[in-house]
Coordinates of C-alpha atoms in Angstrom, one line a residue:
M1 CA 14.5 -1.1 -31.4
H2 CA 11.0 -2.1 -32.9
E3 CA 13.1 -3.6 -36.2
E4 CA 15.7 -5.4 -34.2
R5 CA 12.6 -6.9 -32.2
T6 CA 10.8 -8.3 -35.6
M7 CA 13.9 -9.9 -36.7
I8 CA 14.6 -11.7 -33.7
I9 CA 11.0 -13.1 -33.4
R10 CA 11.5 -13.9 -37.4
M11 CA 14.7 -15.8 -36.5
I12 CA 12.7 -17.9 -34.0
E13 CA 9.8 -18.4 -36.4
E14 CA 12.3 -19.4 -38.9
G15 CA 14.1 -21.8 -36.9
K16 CA 17.4 -20.3 -36.9
I17 CA 17.4 -20.1 -33.3
T18 CA 15.9 -21.5 -30.5
A19 CA 13.0 -20.0 -28.6
E20 CA 15.2 -19.8 -25.3
Q21 CA 18.3 -18.0 -27.2
G22 CA 15.4 -15.5 -28.8
L23 CA 14.3 -14.9 -25.5
A24 CA 17.8 -13.9 -24.2
L25 CA 18.2 -11.6 -27.0
L26 CA 15.0 -10.0 -26.3
E27 CA 15.9 -9.4 -22.9
A28 CA 19.6 -8.1 -23.8
L29 CA 17.8 -5.7 -26.3
E30 CA 15.3 -4.2 -23.5
Q31 CA 18.3 -3.8 -20.9
S32 CA 20.7 -2.1 -24.0
Q33 CA 17.9 0.6 -23.9
P34 CA 18.2 3.7 -22.0
Q35 CA 15.4 4.2 -19.3
S36 CA 13.0 7.2 -20.0
Q37 CA 13.6 9.8 -17.5
A38 CA 9.4 10.5 -17.8
A39 CA 9.1 6.6 -16.8
P40 CA 10.2 5.9 -13.4
T41 CA 9.8 2.5 -12.0
L42 CA 7.9 1.9 -8.6
E43 CA 11.2 1.4 -6.7
Q44 CA 12.8 4.7 -8.1
Q45 CA 9.8 6.6 -7.5
E46 CA 9.4 5.4 -3.8
D47 CA 13.0 6.4 -3.1
Q48 CA 12.1 10.0 -4.5
D49 CA 9.3 10.2 -2.3
E50 CA 11.1 9.2 0.8
E51 CA 13.7 11.7 -0.2
H52 CA 11.2 14.5 -0.3
E53 CA 9.5 13.2 3.0
L54 CA 13.1 13.2 4.9
S55 CA 13.3 16.9 3.3
E56 CA 10.1 18.5 4.9
S57 CA 12.2 20.6 7.2
G58 CA 13.0 22.5 4.1
Q59 CA 9.6 23.1 2.8
A60 CA 9.2 26.9 2.2
A61 CA 5.3 27.3 1.9
E62 CA 2.1 25.4 2.3
W63 CA -1.7 25.5 1.7
T64 CA -4.0 23.9 4.4
S65 CA -7.6 23.4 4.7
T66 CA -9.3 21.6 7.4
F67 CA -12.9 20.7 7.3
D68 CA -15.8 18.1 8.3
A69 CA -16.2 15.8 5.5
S70 CA -18.6 13.2 7.0
R71 CA -21.7 14.0 4.4
I72 CA -19.1 14.4 1.5
E73 CA -20.2 11.9 -1.1
R74 CA -17.8 12.9 -4.0
M75 CA -14.2 13.9 -3.5
E76 CA -12.1 14.7 -6.5
F77 CA -8.4 16.1 -7.2
T78 CA -6.7 17.0 -9.9
A79 CA -3.2 18.2 -10.0
Y80 CA -1.5 18.6 -13.2
D81 CA 2.0 18.3 -11.9
G82 CA 3.1 16.9 -8.7
S83 CA 2.0 13.6 -6.5
I84 CA -1.1 13.0 -4.7
K85 CA -1.2 10.9 -1.1
Y86 CA -4.1 9.5 0.4
Q87 CA -4.1 8.7 4.1
T88 CA -6.5 8.0 7.2
W89 CA -5.8 9.4 10.8
D90 CA -7.4 9.2 14.2
E91 CA -8.8 12.6 14.1
S92 CA -12.6 13.5 13.4
Y93 CA -11.8 16.0 10.8
T94 CA -10.5 16.1 7.3
E95 CA -7.5 18.1 6.1
V96 CA -5.9 18.5 2.8
K97 CA -2.2 20.1 2.9
V98 CA -0.3 21.2 0.1
T99 CA 3.6 21.6 0.3
F100 CA 6.9 22.1 -1.8
R101 CA 10.3 22.7 -1.2
E102 CA 12.2 25.4 -0.5
L103 CA 13.6 27.1 -3.9
N104 CA 16.5 29.6 -4.4
G105 CA 15.2 33.1 -5.1
W106 CA 11.5 32.7 -4.1
S107 CA 10.7 34.2 -0.9
V108 CA 8.2 32.3 1.3
R109 CA 5.7 35.3 1.1
A110 CA 5.9 35.1 -3.3
L111 CA 5.8 31.3 -2.8
N112 CA 2.3 31.1 -0.4
E113 CA 0.8 34.0 -2.7
W114 CA 1.5 31.9 -5.7
L115 CA -0.2 28.6 -3.9
N116 CA -3.4 30.6 -2.9
Q117 CA -3.8 31.8 -6.3
S118 CA -3.2 28.5 -7.9
I119 CA -5.5 26.5 -5.9
L120 CA -9.4 26.4 -6.7
V121 CA -11.7 24.8 -4.2
S122 CA -15.4 23.9 -4.7
R123 CA -17.4 22.5 -2.1
S124 CA -21.1 21.7 -1.2
E125 CA -22.5 19.9 1.5
E126 CA -22.1 16.5 -0.6
R127 CA -19.4 17.1 -3.0
Y128 CA -15.4 18.9 -2.6
I129 CA -13.4 19.5 -5.8
W130 CA -10.1 20.5 -5.5
T131 CA -8.0 21.7 -8.4
M132 CA -4.5 23.2 -9.2
K133 CA -4.4 25.5 -12.3
P134 CA -2.2 24.1 -14.8
A135 CA 0.9 26.3 -15.2
D136 CA 0.8 28.7 -17.9
N137 CA 4.8 30.0 -17.7
D138 CA 8.0 28.5 -17.0
R139 CA 8.2 29.8 -13.5
D140 CA 5.1 27.9 -12.5
R141 CA 6.2 24.8 -14.2
E142 CA 9.3 25.0 -12.1
L143 CA 7.3 25.1 -8.8
E144 CA 4.7 22.6 -9.7
N145 CA 7.4 19.6 -10.1
G146 CA 7.7 19.8 -6.5
I147 CA 4.2 19.9 -4.8
V148 CA 3.0 17.0 -2.6
I149 CA -0.9 17.3 -2.0
T150 CA -1.4 15.1 1.0
I151 CA -5.3 14.2 2.1
H152 CA -6.1 13.1 5.6
V153 CA -9.4 11.5 6.6
P154 CA -11.1 10.5 9.3
E155 CA -10.4 6.5 9.6
T156 CA -14.2 5.7 9.1
Q157 CA -14.5 8.0 6.2
S158 CA -16.1 7.0 3.2
F159 CA -17.3 7.8 -0.3
E160 CA -19.5 7.1 -3.1
Y161 CA -16.9 8.3 -5.4
F162 CA -13.3 9.4 -5.1
K163 CA -11.1 10.7 -8.1
A164 CA -7.1 11.7 -7.8
T165 CA -5.3 13.1 -11.3
T166 CA -2.2 14.4 -11.9
M167 CA 0.0 14.6 -15.2
N168 CA 3.1 14.3 -13.6
G169 CA 3.4 12.6 -10.2
T170 CA 2.6 9.5 -8.1
L171 CA -0.4 8.6 -6.6
K172 CA -0.1 6.8 -3.1
I173 CA -3.7 5.7 -1.7
D174 CA -4.0 3.9 1.5
K175 CA -7.3 2.6 3.4
L176 CA -9.5 4.2 1.0
L177 CA -13.3 3.1 1.1
S178 CA -15.3 4.2 -1.5
E179 CA -18.2 2.2 -3.8
T180 CA -16.1 4.0 -7.0
A181 CA -12.6 5.5 -7.3
E182 CA -10.6 6.9 -10.4
L183 CA -6.9 7.1 -10.2
T184 CA -4.7 8.6 -13.5
T185 CA -1.5 9.8 -13.7
N186 CA 0.5 10.3 -17.0
N187 CA 4.1 10.1 -15.8
G188 CA 4.3 8.2 -12.3
A189 CA 3.8 4.9 -10.4
I190 CA 0.3 4.5 -8.9
K191 CA 0.6 2.6 -5.3
M192 CA -2.5 1.4 -3.3
N193 CA -2.9 -0.5 0.0
D194 CA -5.7 -1.7 1.8
T195 CA -8.3 -0.2 -0.4
R196 CA -12.1 -1.3 -0.1
L197 CA -13.8 -0.4 -3.2
E198 CA -16.8 -1.7 -5.4
N199 CA -15.1 -0.6 -8.6
L200 CA -11.9 0.4 -9.1
K201 CA -10.4 2.2 -12.6
S202 CA -6.7 3.2 -12.4
T203 CA -4.7 4.4 -15.4
S204 CA -0.9 5.4 -15.9
M205 CA 0.7 5.9 -19.2
N206 CA 4.4 5.4 -17.8
G207 CA 4.8 3.8 -14.5
A208 CA 3.9 0.7 -12.3
I209 CA 0.8 0.2 -10.4
K210 CA 0.5 -1.6 -7.3
L211 CA -2.4 -2.7 -5.3
E212 CA -1.8 -4.5 -2.2
S213 CA -4.6 -6.3 0.1
G214 CA -7.2 -4.8 -1.9
I215 CA -11.1 -6.1 -1.5
M216 CA -13.2 -5.1 -4.6
E217 CA -15.8 -6.1 -7.0
T218 CA -14.1 -5.1 -10.0
A219 CA -10.7 -3.6 -10.7
E220 CA -9.1 -2.5 -14.0
L221 CA -5.8 -1.9 -14.3
K222 CA -3.9 -0.1 -17.1
T223 CA -0.5 1.3 -18.0
T224 CA 1.5 1.6 -21.2
N225 CA 4.9 1.4 -19.9
G226 CA 5.3 -0.4 -16.3
K227 CA 5.0 -3.2 -14.1
I228 CA 1.7 -4.3 -12.5
H229 CA 1.4 -5.9 -9.2
V230 CA -1.7 -7.3 -7.4
S231 CA -2.7 -8.8 -4.5
G232 CA -6.1 -9.0 -2.3
K233 CA -9.4 -10.6 -3.1
Y234 CA -11.7 -9.3 -6.2
E235 CA -14.6 -10.6 -7.9
K236 CA -13.5 -9.3 -11.4
L237 CA -9.3 -8.4 -12.0
N238 CA -8.4 -6.9 -15.2
C239 CA -4.7 -6.0 -15.7
H240 CA -3.4 -4.8 -19.1
T241 CA 0.3 -3.4 -19.5
T242 CA 2.1 -3.0 -22.9
N243 CA 5.3 -3.0 -21.7
G244 CA 5.8 -4.3 -18.5
K245 CA 5.6 -7.7 -16.4
I246 CA 2.6 -8.8 -14.5
A247 CA 2.5 -10.5 -10.8
L248 CA -0.2 -11.6 -8.7
H249 CA 0.4 -13.1 -5.7
D250 CA -1.9 -13.9 -2.6
L251 CA -4.9 -13.5 -4.7
I252 CA -8.6 -14.8 -4.8
A253 CA -10.7 -13.9 -7.5
E254 CA -13.9 -15.5 -9.9
Q255 CA -12.5 -13.7 -13.0
V256 CA -8.9 -12.9 -13.8
D257 CA -7.7 -11.2 -17.5
L258 CA -4.0 -10.3 -17.7
H259 CA -2.6 -9.0 -21.1
T260 CA 0.9 -7.7 -21.8
Q261 CA 2.4 -7.3 -25.1
N262 CA 6.3 -7.6 -23.8
G263 CA 6.4 -8.7 -20.4
N264 CA 6.5 -11.9 -18.3
I265 CA 3.2 -12.8 -16.3
D266 CA 3.8 -14.2 -12.9
A267 CA 0.7 -15.6 -11.0
A268 CA -0.2 -17.2 -7.7
A269 CA -3.8 -17.2 -7.1
A270 CA -7.0 -19.0 -6.5
F271 CA -9.4 -18.3 -9.2
E272 CA -12.6 -19.4 -11.0
Q273 CA -11.6 -17.9 -14.5
M274 CA -8.2 -16.7 -15.8
A275 CA -7.1 -15.6 -18.9
C276 CA -2.9 -15.0 -19.5
K277 CA -1.9 -13.6 -23.0
T278 CA 1.5 -12.1 -23.6
Q279 CA 3.3 -11.9 -27.0
N280 CA 6.9 -11.8 -26.0
G281 CA 7.7 -13.4 -22.6
A282 CA 6.7 -16.4 -20.3
I283 CA 3.8 -17.3 -18.3
S284 CA 4.0 -19.0 -14.7
V285 CA 0.7 -19.5 -12.9
Q286 CA 0.5 -21.4 -9.6
V287 CA -3.0 -22.3 -9.6
R288 CA -4.0 -22.3 -5.8
R289 CA -6.7 -23.4 -3.3
S290 CA -8.7 -21.5 -0.9
G291 CA -11.6 -21.9 1.4
E292 CA -14.1 -21.2 -1.1
T293 CA -12.6 -23.6 -3.7
E294 CA -12.8 -26.5 -1.4
Q295 CA -16.4 -25.3 -0.2
R296 CA -17.5 -25.6 -4.1
K297 CA -15.7 -28.9 -4.5
E298 CA -17.9 -30.2 -1.8
T299 CA -21.1 -29.0 -3.7
F300 CA -19.6 -30.0 -6.8
N301 CA -22.6 -29.7 -9.4
G302 CA -21.0 -30.2 -12.7
E303 CA -19.3 -26.8 -13.1
L304 CA -15.6 -26.0 -13.6
M305 CA -13.7 -25.3 -10.2
S306 CA -11.2 -23.3 -12.4
E307 CA -10.6 -22.3 -15.8
L308 CA -7.3 -21.4 -17.3
Q309 CA -6.3 -20.1 -20.7
A310 CA -2.6 -19.2 -21.0
E311 CA -1.2 -18.0 -24.4
T312 CA 2.0 -16.7 -25.6
Q313 CA 4.0 -16.4 -29.1
N314 CA 7.4 -16.5 -27.7
G315 CA 8.2 -18.0 -24.6
A316 CA 7.5 -21.1 -22.2
I317 CA 4.6 -21.8 -20.1
N318 CA 4.8 -23.4 -16.6
I319 CA 1.3 -24.5 -15.0
V320 CA 1.8 -25.5 -11.2
Y321 CA -1.5 -27.2 -9.5
E322 CA -1.2 -28.5 -5.7
E323 CA -0.1 -31.8 -4.9
G324 CA -3.1 -34.3 -4.8
V325 CA -5.2 -32.4 -7.4
I326 CA -7.5 -34.4 -9.3
G327 CA -9.9 -33.7 -12.5
V328 CA -7.5 -31.7 -14.7
C329 CA -8.4 -31.6 -18.5
G330 CA -7.1 -29.6 -21.3
E331 CA -5.3 -29.4 -24.4
F332 CA -1.8 -28.0 -25.3
K333 CA -1.2 -26.2 -28.8
F334 CA 2.4 -25.5 -29.8
S335 CA 5.3 -25.7 -32.5
R336 CA 8.5 -25.9 -30.8
G337 CA 9.5 -27.3 -27.4
R338 CA 8.6 -30.1 -25.3
A339 CA 5.1 -30.3 -23.9
S340 CA 4.6 -32.0 -21.0
C341 CA 2.1 -32.7 -18.2
M342 CA 2.6 -34.8 -14.8
L343 CA 0.3 -34.9 -12.4
N344 CA 0.7 -36.9 -8.9
G345 CA 3.6 -38.8 -10.2
E346 CA 1.8 -39.7 -13.6
T347 CA 2.1 -38.5 -16.8
F348 CA -0.4 -37.5 -18.8
A349 CA 1.3 -35.7 -21.9
D350 CA 4.7 -35.9 -23.5
M351 CA 5.6 -34.7 -27.1
Q352 CA 8.7 -32.9 -28.5
G353 CA 7.4 -30.1 -31.1
E354 CA 9.3 -30.4 -34.4
G355 CA 8.3 -26.9 -36.0
D356 CA 4.6 -27.8 -37.2
N357 CA 1.4 -27.1 -35.2
Q358 CA 0.4 -29.7 -33.0
T359 CA -2.1 -30.2 -30.7
I360 CA -2.5 -32.4 -27.4
A361 CA -5.7 -33.2 -25.7
F362 CA -5.2 -34.9 -21.9
R363 CA -7.7 -35.7 -19.1
Q364 CA -7.1 -36.7 -15.7
G365 CA -9.9 -39.1 -14.8
D366 CA -13.3 -38.8 -15.2
E367 CA -14.1 -36.0 -13.3
E368 CA -13.5 -32.3 -14.7
Y369 CA -12.8 -30.0 -12.0
H370 CA -10.0 -27.7 -13.6
R371 CA -10.0 -26.8 -17.4
L372 CA -6.5 -25.7 -18.9
D373 CA -5.9 -24.6 -22.5
V374 CA -2.4 -23.7 -23.2
T375 CA -0.8 -22.4 -26.6
T376 CA 2.9 -21.2 -27.7
S377 CA 4.4 -21.1 -30.8
N378 CA 8.1 -21.0 -29.5
G379 CA 8.4 -22.2 -26.1
A380 CA 8.1 -25.2 -24.0
I381 CA 5.0 -26.3 -22.0
H382 CA 5.2 -27.8 -18.7
V383 CA 2.2 -28.5 -16.2
E384 CA 3.1 -30.3 -13.1
T385 CA 2.0 -30.7 -9.4
I386 CA 4.3 -30.0 -6.2
P387 CA 3.6 -30.2 -2.6
V388 CA 1.8 -27.3 -0.8
K389 CA 4.8 -26.9 1.3
N390 CA 7.3 -26.6 -1.6
L391 CA 5.4 -23.9 -3.2
L392 CA 6.5 -20.4 -3.0
P393 CA 4.8 -18.2 -0.1
S394 CA 2.0 -15.7 -1.7

């Protein structure tokens, strides 16, 4: 597959096929490859979770611990196999519950004994560390595959540090309050909703990462094979995937860094600085306004309101500003494809690439509110304004 991709890219660079034809071939090549069983999509994993939840009546064994976590500052969970779920509830105590489905040939007594022997808990007044020992034989591995660890905490519970790690399984985290959080899985999706953190580090080798309605100072999301989807409010957001799409919606941030090797980038966001980079994929950015950007405009002191860098080797780049925007300036670097900029009905750049490296600098008026630097070797560049009512809802 690597050799075929390299050949397609070389054909684009040599002008034997157009950039659009090359992208179509790359997409067809990706679709022709069988999906790895170790890397389910977020949607597939959610379906599996739902099936598991519906089958709770058939669960054969469980391990449960309840305690007062009001003074606990650090909470850590490590499961070498199995999914981890974190939720809040309206009770005043914390509950950790481990369950798995019924397995033929196993008695309830044997399953419960195995759970009690496999789970280790270390607890002090300020720390709670939960660990499931790694499987050392085929029998234990068979059991661990069906495990779900569910953590329920009071709605107001907060931590200084929270960590959840599993080798094979999903992480679903809802309404976590913590200064710092680390979430890691090798094979599985990570989904977070309505989380309030200062610092987040989330890593998956094979699986999607979805972060909805987050409020954080810094968030670092990294996966090798999987899509990244983010919404919320951040000071600094860093998203990195090797093979997968990055999508942002309803997002406000000061600094955003997006990087994928093979995949598209789609972003609808209000930001101060954003850098988008992909090797094989298109980039589409909607530069949105927010209450913060409007306030900064009223007190403008010569600093840029937004700065956007977009770069791809093989793919088109489309940038959209809201109608009425002023003070856009920047530079296009391209080889093949058309580069154009039309803002509020006025054309500021329009050139067709012929294969040589070309550069166009443009400036809308005297003000410099929005800086834009765009680079592509094989693809078109298009910058335009659209009425707010016509923009896709964030």
